[in-house]
Tab-separated table of C-alpha atoms in Angstrom:
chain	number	residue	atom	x	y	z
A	25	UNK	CA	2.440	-15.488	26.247
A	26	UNK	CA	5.231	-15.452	24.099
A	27	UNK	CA	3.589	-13.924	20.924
A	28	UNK	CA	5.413	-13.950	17.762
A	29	UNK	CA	9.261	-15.480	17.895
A	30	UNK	CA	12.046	-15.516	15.423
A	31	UNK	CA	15.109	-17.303	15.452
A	32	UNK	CA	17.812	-17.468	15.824
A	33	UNK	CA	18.414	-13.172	16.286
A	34	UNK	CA	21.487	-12.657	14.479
A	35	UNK	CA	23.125	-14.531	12.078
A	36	UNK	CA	26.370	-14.255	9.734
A	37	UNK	CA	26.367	-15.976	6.892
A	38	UNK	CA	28.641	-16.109	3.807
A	39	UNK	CA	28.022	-15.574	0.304
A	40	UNK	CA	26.520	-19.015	-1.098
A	41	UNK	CA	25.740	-20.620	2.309
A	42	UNK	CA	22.100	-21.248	2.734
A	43	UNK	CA	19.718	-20.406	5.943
A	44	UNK	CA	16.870	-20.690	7.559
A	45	UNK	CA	15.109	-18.270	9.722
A	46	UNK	CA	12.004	-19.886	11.774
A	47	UNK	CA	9.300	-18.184	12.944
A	48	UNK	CA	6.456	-19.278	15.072
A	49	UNK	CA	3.533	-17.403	16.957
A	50	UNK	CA	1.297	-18.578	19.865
A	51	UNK	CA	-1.713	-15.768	18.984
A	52	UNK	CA	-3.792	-18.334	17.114
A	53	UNK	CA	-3.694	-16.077	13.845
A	54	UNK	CA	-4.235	-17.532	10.481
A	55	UNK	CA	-2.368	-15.306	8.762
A	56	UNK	CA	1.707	-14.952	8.781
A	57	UNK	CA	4.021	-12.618	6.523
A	58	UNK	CA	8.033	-12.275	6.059
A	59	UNK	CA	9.297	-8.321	5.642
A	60	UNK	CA	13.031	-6.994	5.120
A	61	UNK	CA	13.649	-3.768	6.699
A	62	UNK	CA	16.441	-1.881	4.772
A	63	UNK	CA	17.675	1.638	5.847
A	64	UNK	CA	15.429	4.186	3.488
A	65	UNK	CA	12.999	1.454	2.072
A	66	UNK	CA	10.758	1.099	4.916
A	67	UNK	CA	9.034	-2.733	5.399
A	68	UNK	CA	8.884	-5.392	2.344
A	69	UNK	CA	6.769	-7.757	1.680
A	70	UNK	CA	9.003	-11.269	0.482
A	71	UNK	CA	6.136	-14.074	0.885
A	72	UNK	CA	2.956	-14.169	3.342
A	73	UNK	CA	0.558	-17.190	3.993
A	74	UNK	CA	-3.163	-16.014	3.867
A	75	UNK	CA	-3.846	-19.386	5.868
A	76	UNK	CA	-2.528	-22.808	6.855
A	77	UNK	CA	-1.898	-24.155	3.433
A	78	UNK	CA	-1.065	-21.450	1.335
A	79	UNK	CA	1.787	-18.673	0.426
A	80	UNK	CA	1.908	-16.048	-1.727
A	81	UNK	CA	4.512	-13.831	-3.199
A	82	UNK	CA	5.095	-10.473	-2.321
A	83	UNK	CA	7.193	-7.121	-3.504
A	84	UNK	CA	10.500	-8.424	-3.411
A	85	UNK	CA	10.674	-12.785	-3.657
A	86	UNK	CA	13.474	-13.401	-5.360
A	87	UNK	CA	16.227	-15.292	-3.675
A	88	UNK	CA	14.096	-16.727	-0.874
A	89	UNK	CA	11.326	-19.756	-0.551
A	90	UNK	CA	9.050	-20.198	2.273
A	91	UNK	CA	7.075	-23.312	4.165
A	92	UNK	CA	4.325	-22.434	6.330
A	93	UNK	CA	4.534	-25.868	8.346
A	94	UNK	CA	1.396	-25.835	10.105
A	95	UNK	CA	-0.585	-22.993	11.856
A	96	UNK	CA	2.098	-21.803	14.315
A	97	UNK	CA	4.872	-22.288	12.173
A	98	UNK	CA	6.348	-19.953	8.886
A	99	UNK	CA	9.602	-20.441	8.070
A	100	UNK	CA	12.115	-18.595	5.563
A	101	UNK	CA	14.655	-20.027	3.736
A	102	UNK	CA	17.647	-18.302	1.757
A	103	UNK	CA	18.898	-21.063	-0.630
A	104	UNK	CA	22.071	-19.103	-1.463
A	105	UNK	CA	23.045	-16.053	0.183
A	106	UNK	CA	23.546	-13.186	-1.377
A	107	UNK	CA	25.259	-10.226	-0.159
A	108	UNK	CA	22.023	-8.182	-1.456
A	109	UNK	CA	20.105	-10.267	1.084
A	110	UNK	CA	22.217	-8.929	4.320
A	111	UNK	CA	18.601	-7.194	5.886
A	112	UNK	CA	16.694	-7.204	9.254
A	113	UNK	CA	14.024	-9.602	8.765
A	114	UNK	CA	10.347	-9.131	10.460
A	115	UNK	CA	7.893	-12.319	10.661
A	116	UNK	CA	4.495	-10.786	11.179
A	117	UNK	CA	1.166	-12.708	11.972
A	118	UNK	CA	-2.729	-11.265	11.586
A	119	UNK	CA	-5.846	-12.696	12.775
A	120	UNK	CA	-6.834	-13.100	9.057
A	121	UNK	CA	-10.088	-11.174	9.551
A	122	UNK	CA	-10.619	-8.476	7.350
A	123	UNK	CA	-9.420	-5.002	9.082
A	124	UNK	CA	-6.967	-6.273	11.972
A	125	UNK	CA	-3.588	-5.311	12.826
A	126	UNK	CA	-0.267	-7.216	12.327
A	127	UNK	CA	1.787	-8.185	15.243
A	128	UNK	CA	5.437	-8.762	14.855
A	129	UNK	CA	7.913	-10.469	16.142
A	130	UNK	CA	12.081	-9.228	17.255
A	131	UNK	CA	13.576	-9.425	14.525
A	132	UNK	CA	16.341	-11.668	12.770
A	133	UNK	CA	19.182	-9.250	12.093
A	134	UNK	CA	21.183	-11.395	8.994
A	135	UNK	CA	24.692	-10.297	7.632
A	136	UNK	CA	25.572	-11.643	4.539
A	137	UNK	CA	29.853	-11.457	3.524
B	3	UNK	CA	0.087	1.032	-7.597
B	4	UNK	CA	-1.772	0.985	-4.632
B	5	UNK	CA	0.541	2.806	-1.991
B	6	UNK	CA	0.650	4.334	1.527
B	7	UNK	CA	2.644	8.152	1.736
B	8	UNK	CA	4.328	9.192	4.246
B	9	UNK	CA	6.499	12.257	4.760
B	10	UNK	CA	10.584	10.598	5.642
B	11	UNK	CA	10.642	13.786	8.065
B	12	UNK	CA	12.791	13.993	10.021
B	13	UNK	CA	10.380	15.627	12.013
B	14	UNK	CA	11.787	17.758	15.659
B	15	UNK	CA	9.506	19.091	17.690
B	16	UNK	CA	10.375	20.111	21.555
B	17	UNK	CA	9.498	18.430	24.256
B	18	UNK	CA	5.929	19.403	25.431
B	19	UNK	CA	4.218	20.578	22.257
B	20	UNK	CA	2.454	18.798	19.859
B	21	UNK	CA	3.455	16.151	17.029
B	22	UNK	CA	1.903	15.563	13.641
B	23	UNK	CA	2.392	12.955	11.285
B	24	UNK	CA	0.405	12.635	8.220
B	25	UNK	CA	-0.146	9.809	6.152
B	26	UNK	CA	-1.710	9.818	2.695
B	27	UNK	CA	-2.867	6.791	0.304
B	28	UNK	CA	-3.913	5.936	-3.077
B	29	UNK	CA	-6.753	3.489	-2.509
B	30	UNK	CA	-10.151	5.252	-2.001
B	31	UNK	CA	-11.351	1.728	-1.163
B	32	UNK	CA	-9.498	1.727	2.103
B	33	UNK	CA	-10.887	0.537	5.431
B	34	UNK	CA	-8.679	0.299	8.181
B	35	UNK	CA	-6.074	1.995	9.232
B	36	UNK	CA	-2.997	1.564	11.469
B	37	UNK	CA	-0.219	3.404	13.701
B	38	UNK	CA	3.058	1.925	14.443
B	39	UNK	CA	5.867	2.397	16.331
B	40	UNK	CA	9.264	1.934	15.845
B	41	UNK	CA	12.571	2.371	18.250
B	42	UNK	CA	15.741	2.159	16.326
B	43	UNK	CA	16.572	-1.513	16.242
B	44	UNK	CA	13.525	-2.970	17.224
B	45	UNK	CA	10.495	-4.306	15.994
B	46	UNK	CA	7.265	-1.864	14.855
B	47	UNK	CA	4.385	-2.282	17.685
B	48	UNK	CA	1.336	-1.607	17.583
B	49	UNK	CA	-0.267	2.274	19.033
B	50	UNK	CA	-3.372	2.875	16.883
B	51	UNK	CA	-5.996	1.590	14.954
B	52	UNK	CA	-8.793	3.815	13.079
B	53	UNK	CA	-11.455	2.644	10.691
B	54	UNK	CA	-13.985	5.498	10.849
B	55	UNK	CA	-13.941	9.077	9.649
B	56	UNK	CA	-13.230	11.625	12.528
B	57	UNK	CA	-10.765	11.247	15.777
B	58	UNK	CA	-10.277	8.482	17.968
B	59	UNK	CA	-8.512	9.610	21.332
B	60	UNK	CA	-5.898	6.584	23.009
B	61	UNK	CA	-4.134	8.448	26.151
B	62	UNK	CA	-1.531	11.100	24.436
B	63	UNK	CA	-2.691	9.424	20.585
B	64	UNK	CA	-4.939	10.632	18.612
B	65	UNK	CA	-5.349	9.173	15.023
B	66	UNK	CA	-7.976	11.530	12.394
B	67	UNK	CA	-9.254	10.005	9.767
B	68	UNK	CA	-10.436	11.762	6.504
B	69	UNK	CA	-11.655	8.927	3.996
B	70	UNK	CA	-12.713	11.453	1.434
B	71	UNK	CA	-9.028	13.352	1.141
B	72	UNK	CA	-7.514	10.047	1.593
B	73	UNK	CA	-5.162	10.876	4.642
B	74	UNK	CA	-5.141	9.523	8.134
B	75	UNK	CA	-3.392	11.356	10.420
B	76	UNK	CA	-1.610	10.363	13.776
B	77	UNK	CA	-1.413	13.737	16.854
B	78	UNK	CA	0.829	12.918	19.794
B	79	UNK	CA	0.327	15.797	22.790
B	80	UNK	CA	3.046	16.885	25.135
B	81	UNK	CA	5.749	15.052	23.204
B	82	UNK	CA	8.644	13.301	25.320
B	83	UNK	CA	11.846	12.734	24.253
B	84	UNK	CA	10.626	9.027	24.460
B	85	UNK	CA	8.564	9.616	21.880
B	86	UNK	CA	11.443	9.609	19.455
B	87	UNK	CA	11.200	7.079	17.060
B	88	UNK	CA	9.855	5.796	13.585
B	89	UNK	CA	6.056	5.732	12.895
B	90	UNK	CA	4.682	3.520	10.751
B	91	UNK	CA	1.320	4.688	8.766
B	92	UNK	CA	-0.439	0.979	7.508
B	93	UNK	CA	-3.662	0.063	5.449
B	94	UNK	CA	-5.833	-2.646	4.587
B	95	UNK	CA	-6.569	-1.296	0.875
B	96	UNK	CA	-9.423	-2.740	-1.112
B	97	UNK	CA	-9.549	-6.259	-2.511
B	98	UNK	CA	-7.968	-9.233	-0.555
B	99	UNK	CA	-4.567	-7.982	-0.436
B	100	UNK	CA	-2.260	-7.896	2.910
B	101	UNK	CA	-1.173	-4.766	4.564
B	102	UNK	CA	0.156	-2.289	3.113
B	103	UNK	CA	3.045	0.161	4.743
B	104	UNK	CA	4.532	3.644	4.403
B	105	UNK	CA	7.911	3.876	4.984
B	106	UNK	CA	7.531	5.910	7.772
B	107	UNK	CA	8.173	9.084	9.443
B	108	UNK	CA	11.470	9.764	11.947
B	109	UNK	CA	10.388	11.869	14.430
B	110	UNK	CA	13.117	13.575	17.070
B	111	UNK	CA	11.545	14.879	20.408
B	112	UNK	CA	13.740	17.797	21.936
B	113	UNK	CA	14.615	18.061	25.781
């Protein structure tokens, strides 16, 4: 059971190229969300899809666009990299029931130059 | 703003006695509340989940919840040095909105 997996785990990228990380989950969960983790500003929220079908914006959007391909799948995509952007970036998923817990996956660790 | 407060820390305590991490937030709506755990340079997981007032005992964990002062508190006993790491305070605040995080308390075990 392989949970929640992001890929690839690191990537460098240069300013203007564009990326995508992919994310996909096993745990049956309706509910899938992208974080950055930046030293000193804890986990935010760039996009999260309440269900198969939909997306939403969260704290910090700019710069970023996100497909949530089918139930398993939630992918993020940097159009053009920006040095801003260099992050550690957390796919989550949640049942979707009201009260559970989110489960995470690794990790993409993204350098931007 | 609806937000989750938690205390940067760092927070030492040596090995053997007792951590505690508190957590306050904004919402009185609030229903559920979480614990996470994270090592330097890898992914928060999952140690405790509370959604009524008053302690609920997991192993070493205990998480105390007090919905009327608004904090929700997380006890680790006899502390190891393995313990050492960032925890994560979460809620589900009213309305249909997703998780919300603090950004966490470091705490340092000491051998």
């Amino acid at each position: 059971n392989a949970g929640v997996t992001q890929t690839p785990k690191f990537q460098v990228l240069k300013t203007g190229q564009s990326m995508t990380l992919q994310c996909a989950q096993d745990m049956n969960h309706n509910s899938m969300y992208w974080y950055r983790q930046d030293p000193g500003m804890g986990l935010r929220l760039i996009y999260y899809s309440a269900s198969e079908g939909t997306t939403d914006k969260g704290e910090v959007p700019n710069g970023y666009n996100v497909s949530r391909l089918n139930k398993r799948e939630f992918s993020l995509r940097l159009e053009s990299a920006a040095p801003s952007q260099t992050s550690v970036y957390f796919c989550a998923t949640e049942q979707g029931a009201r009260g559970q817990p989110q489960h995470f996956g690794d990790g993409t660790r993204l350098s931007i130059l | 703003q609806k937000e989750v407060e938690q205390n940067s820390g760092p927070l030492s305590v040596p090995e053997g006695a007792i951590a505690s991490l508190n957590c306050t937030y904004s919402d009185r709506g609030s229903q559920s509340f979480f614990w996470y755990r994270q090592y330097s340079g890898k992914s928060p997981e999952l140690i405790m989940f509370i959604y009524s007032n008053g302690d609920k005992e997991d192993g070493r964990f205990t998480a105390q919840l007090n919905k009327a002062s608004q904090y929700v508190s997380l006890l680790i006993r006899d502390s190891q040095p393995s313990d050492s790491a960032t925890y994560l305070c979460a809620a589900h605040l009213s309305g249909n909105t997703p998780l919300v995080f603090g950004k966490g308390t470091r705490l340092s075990v000491i051998a």
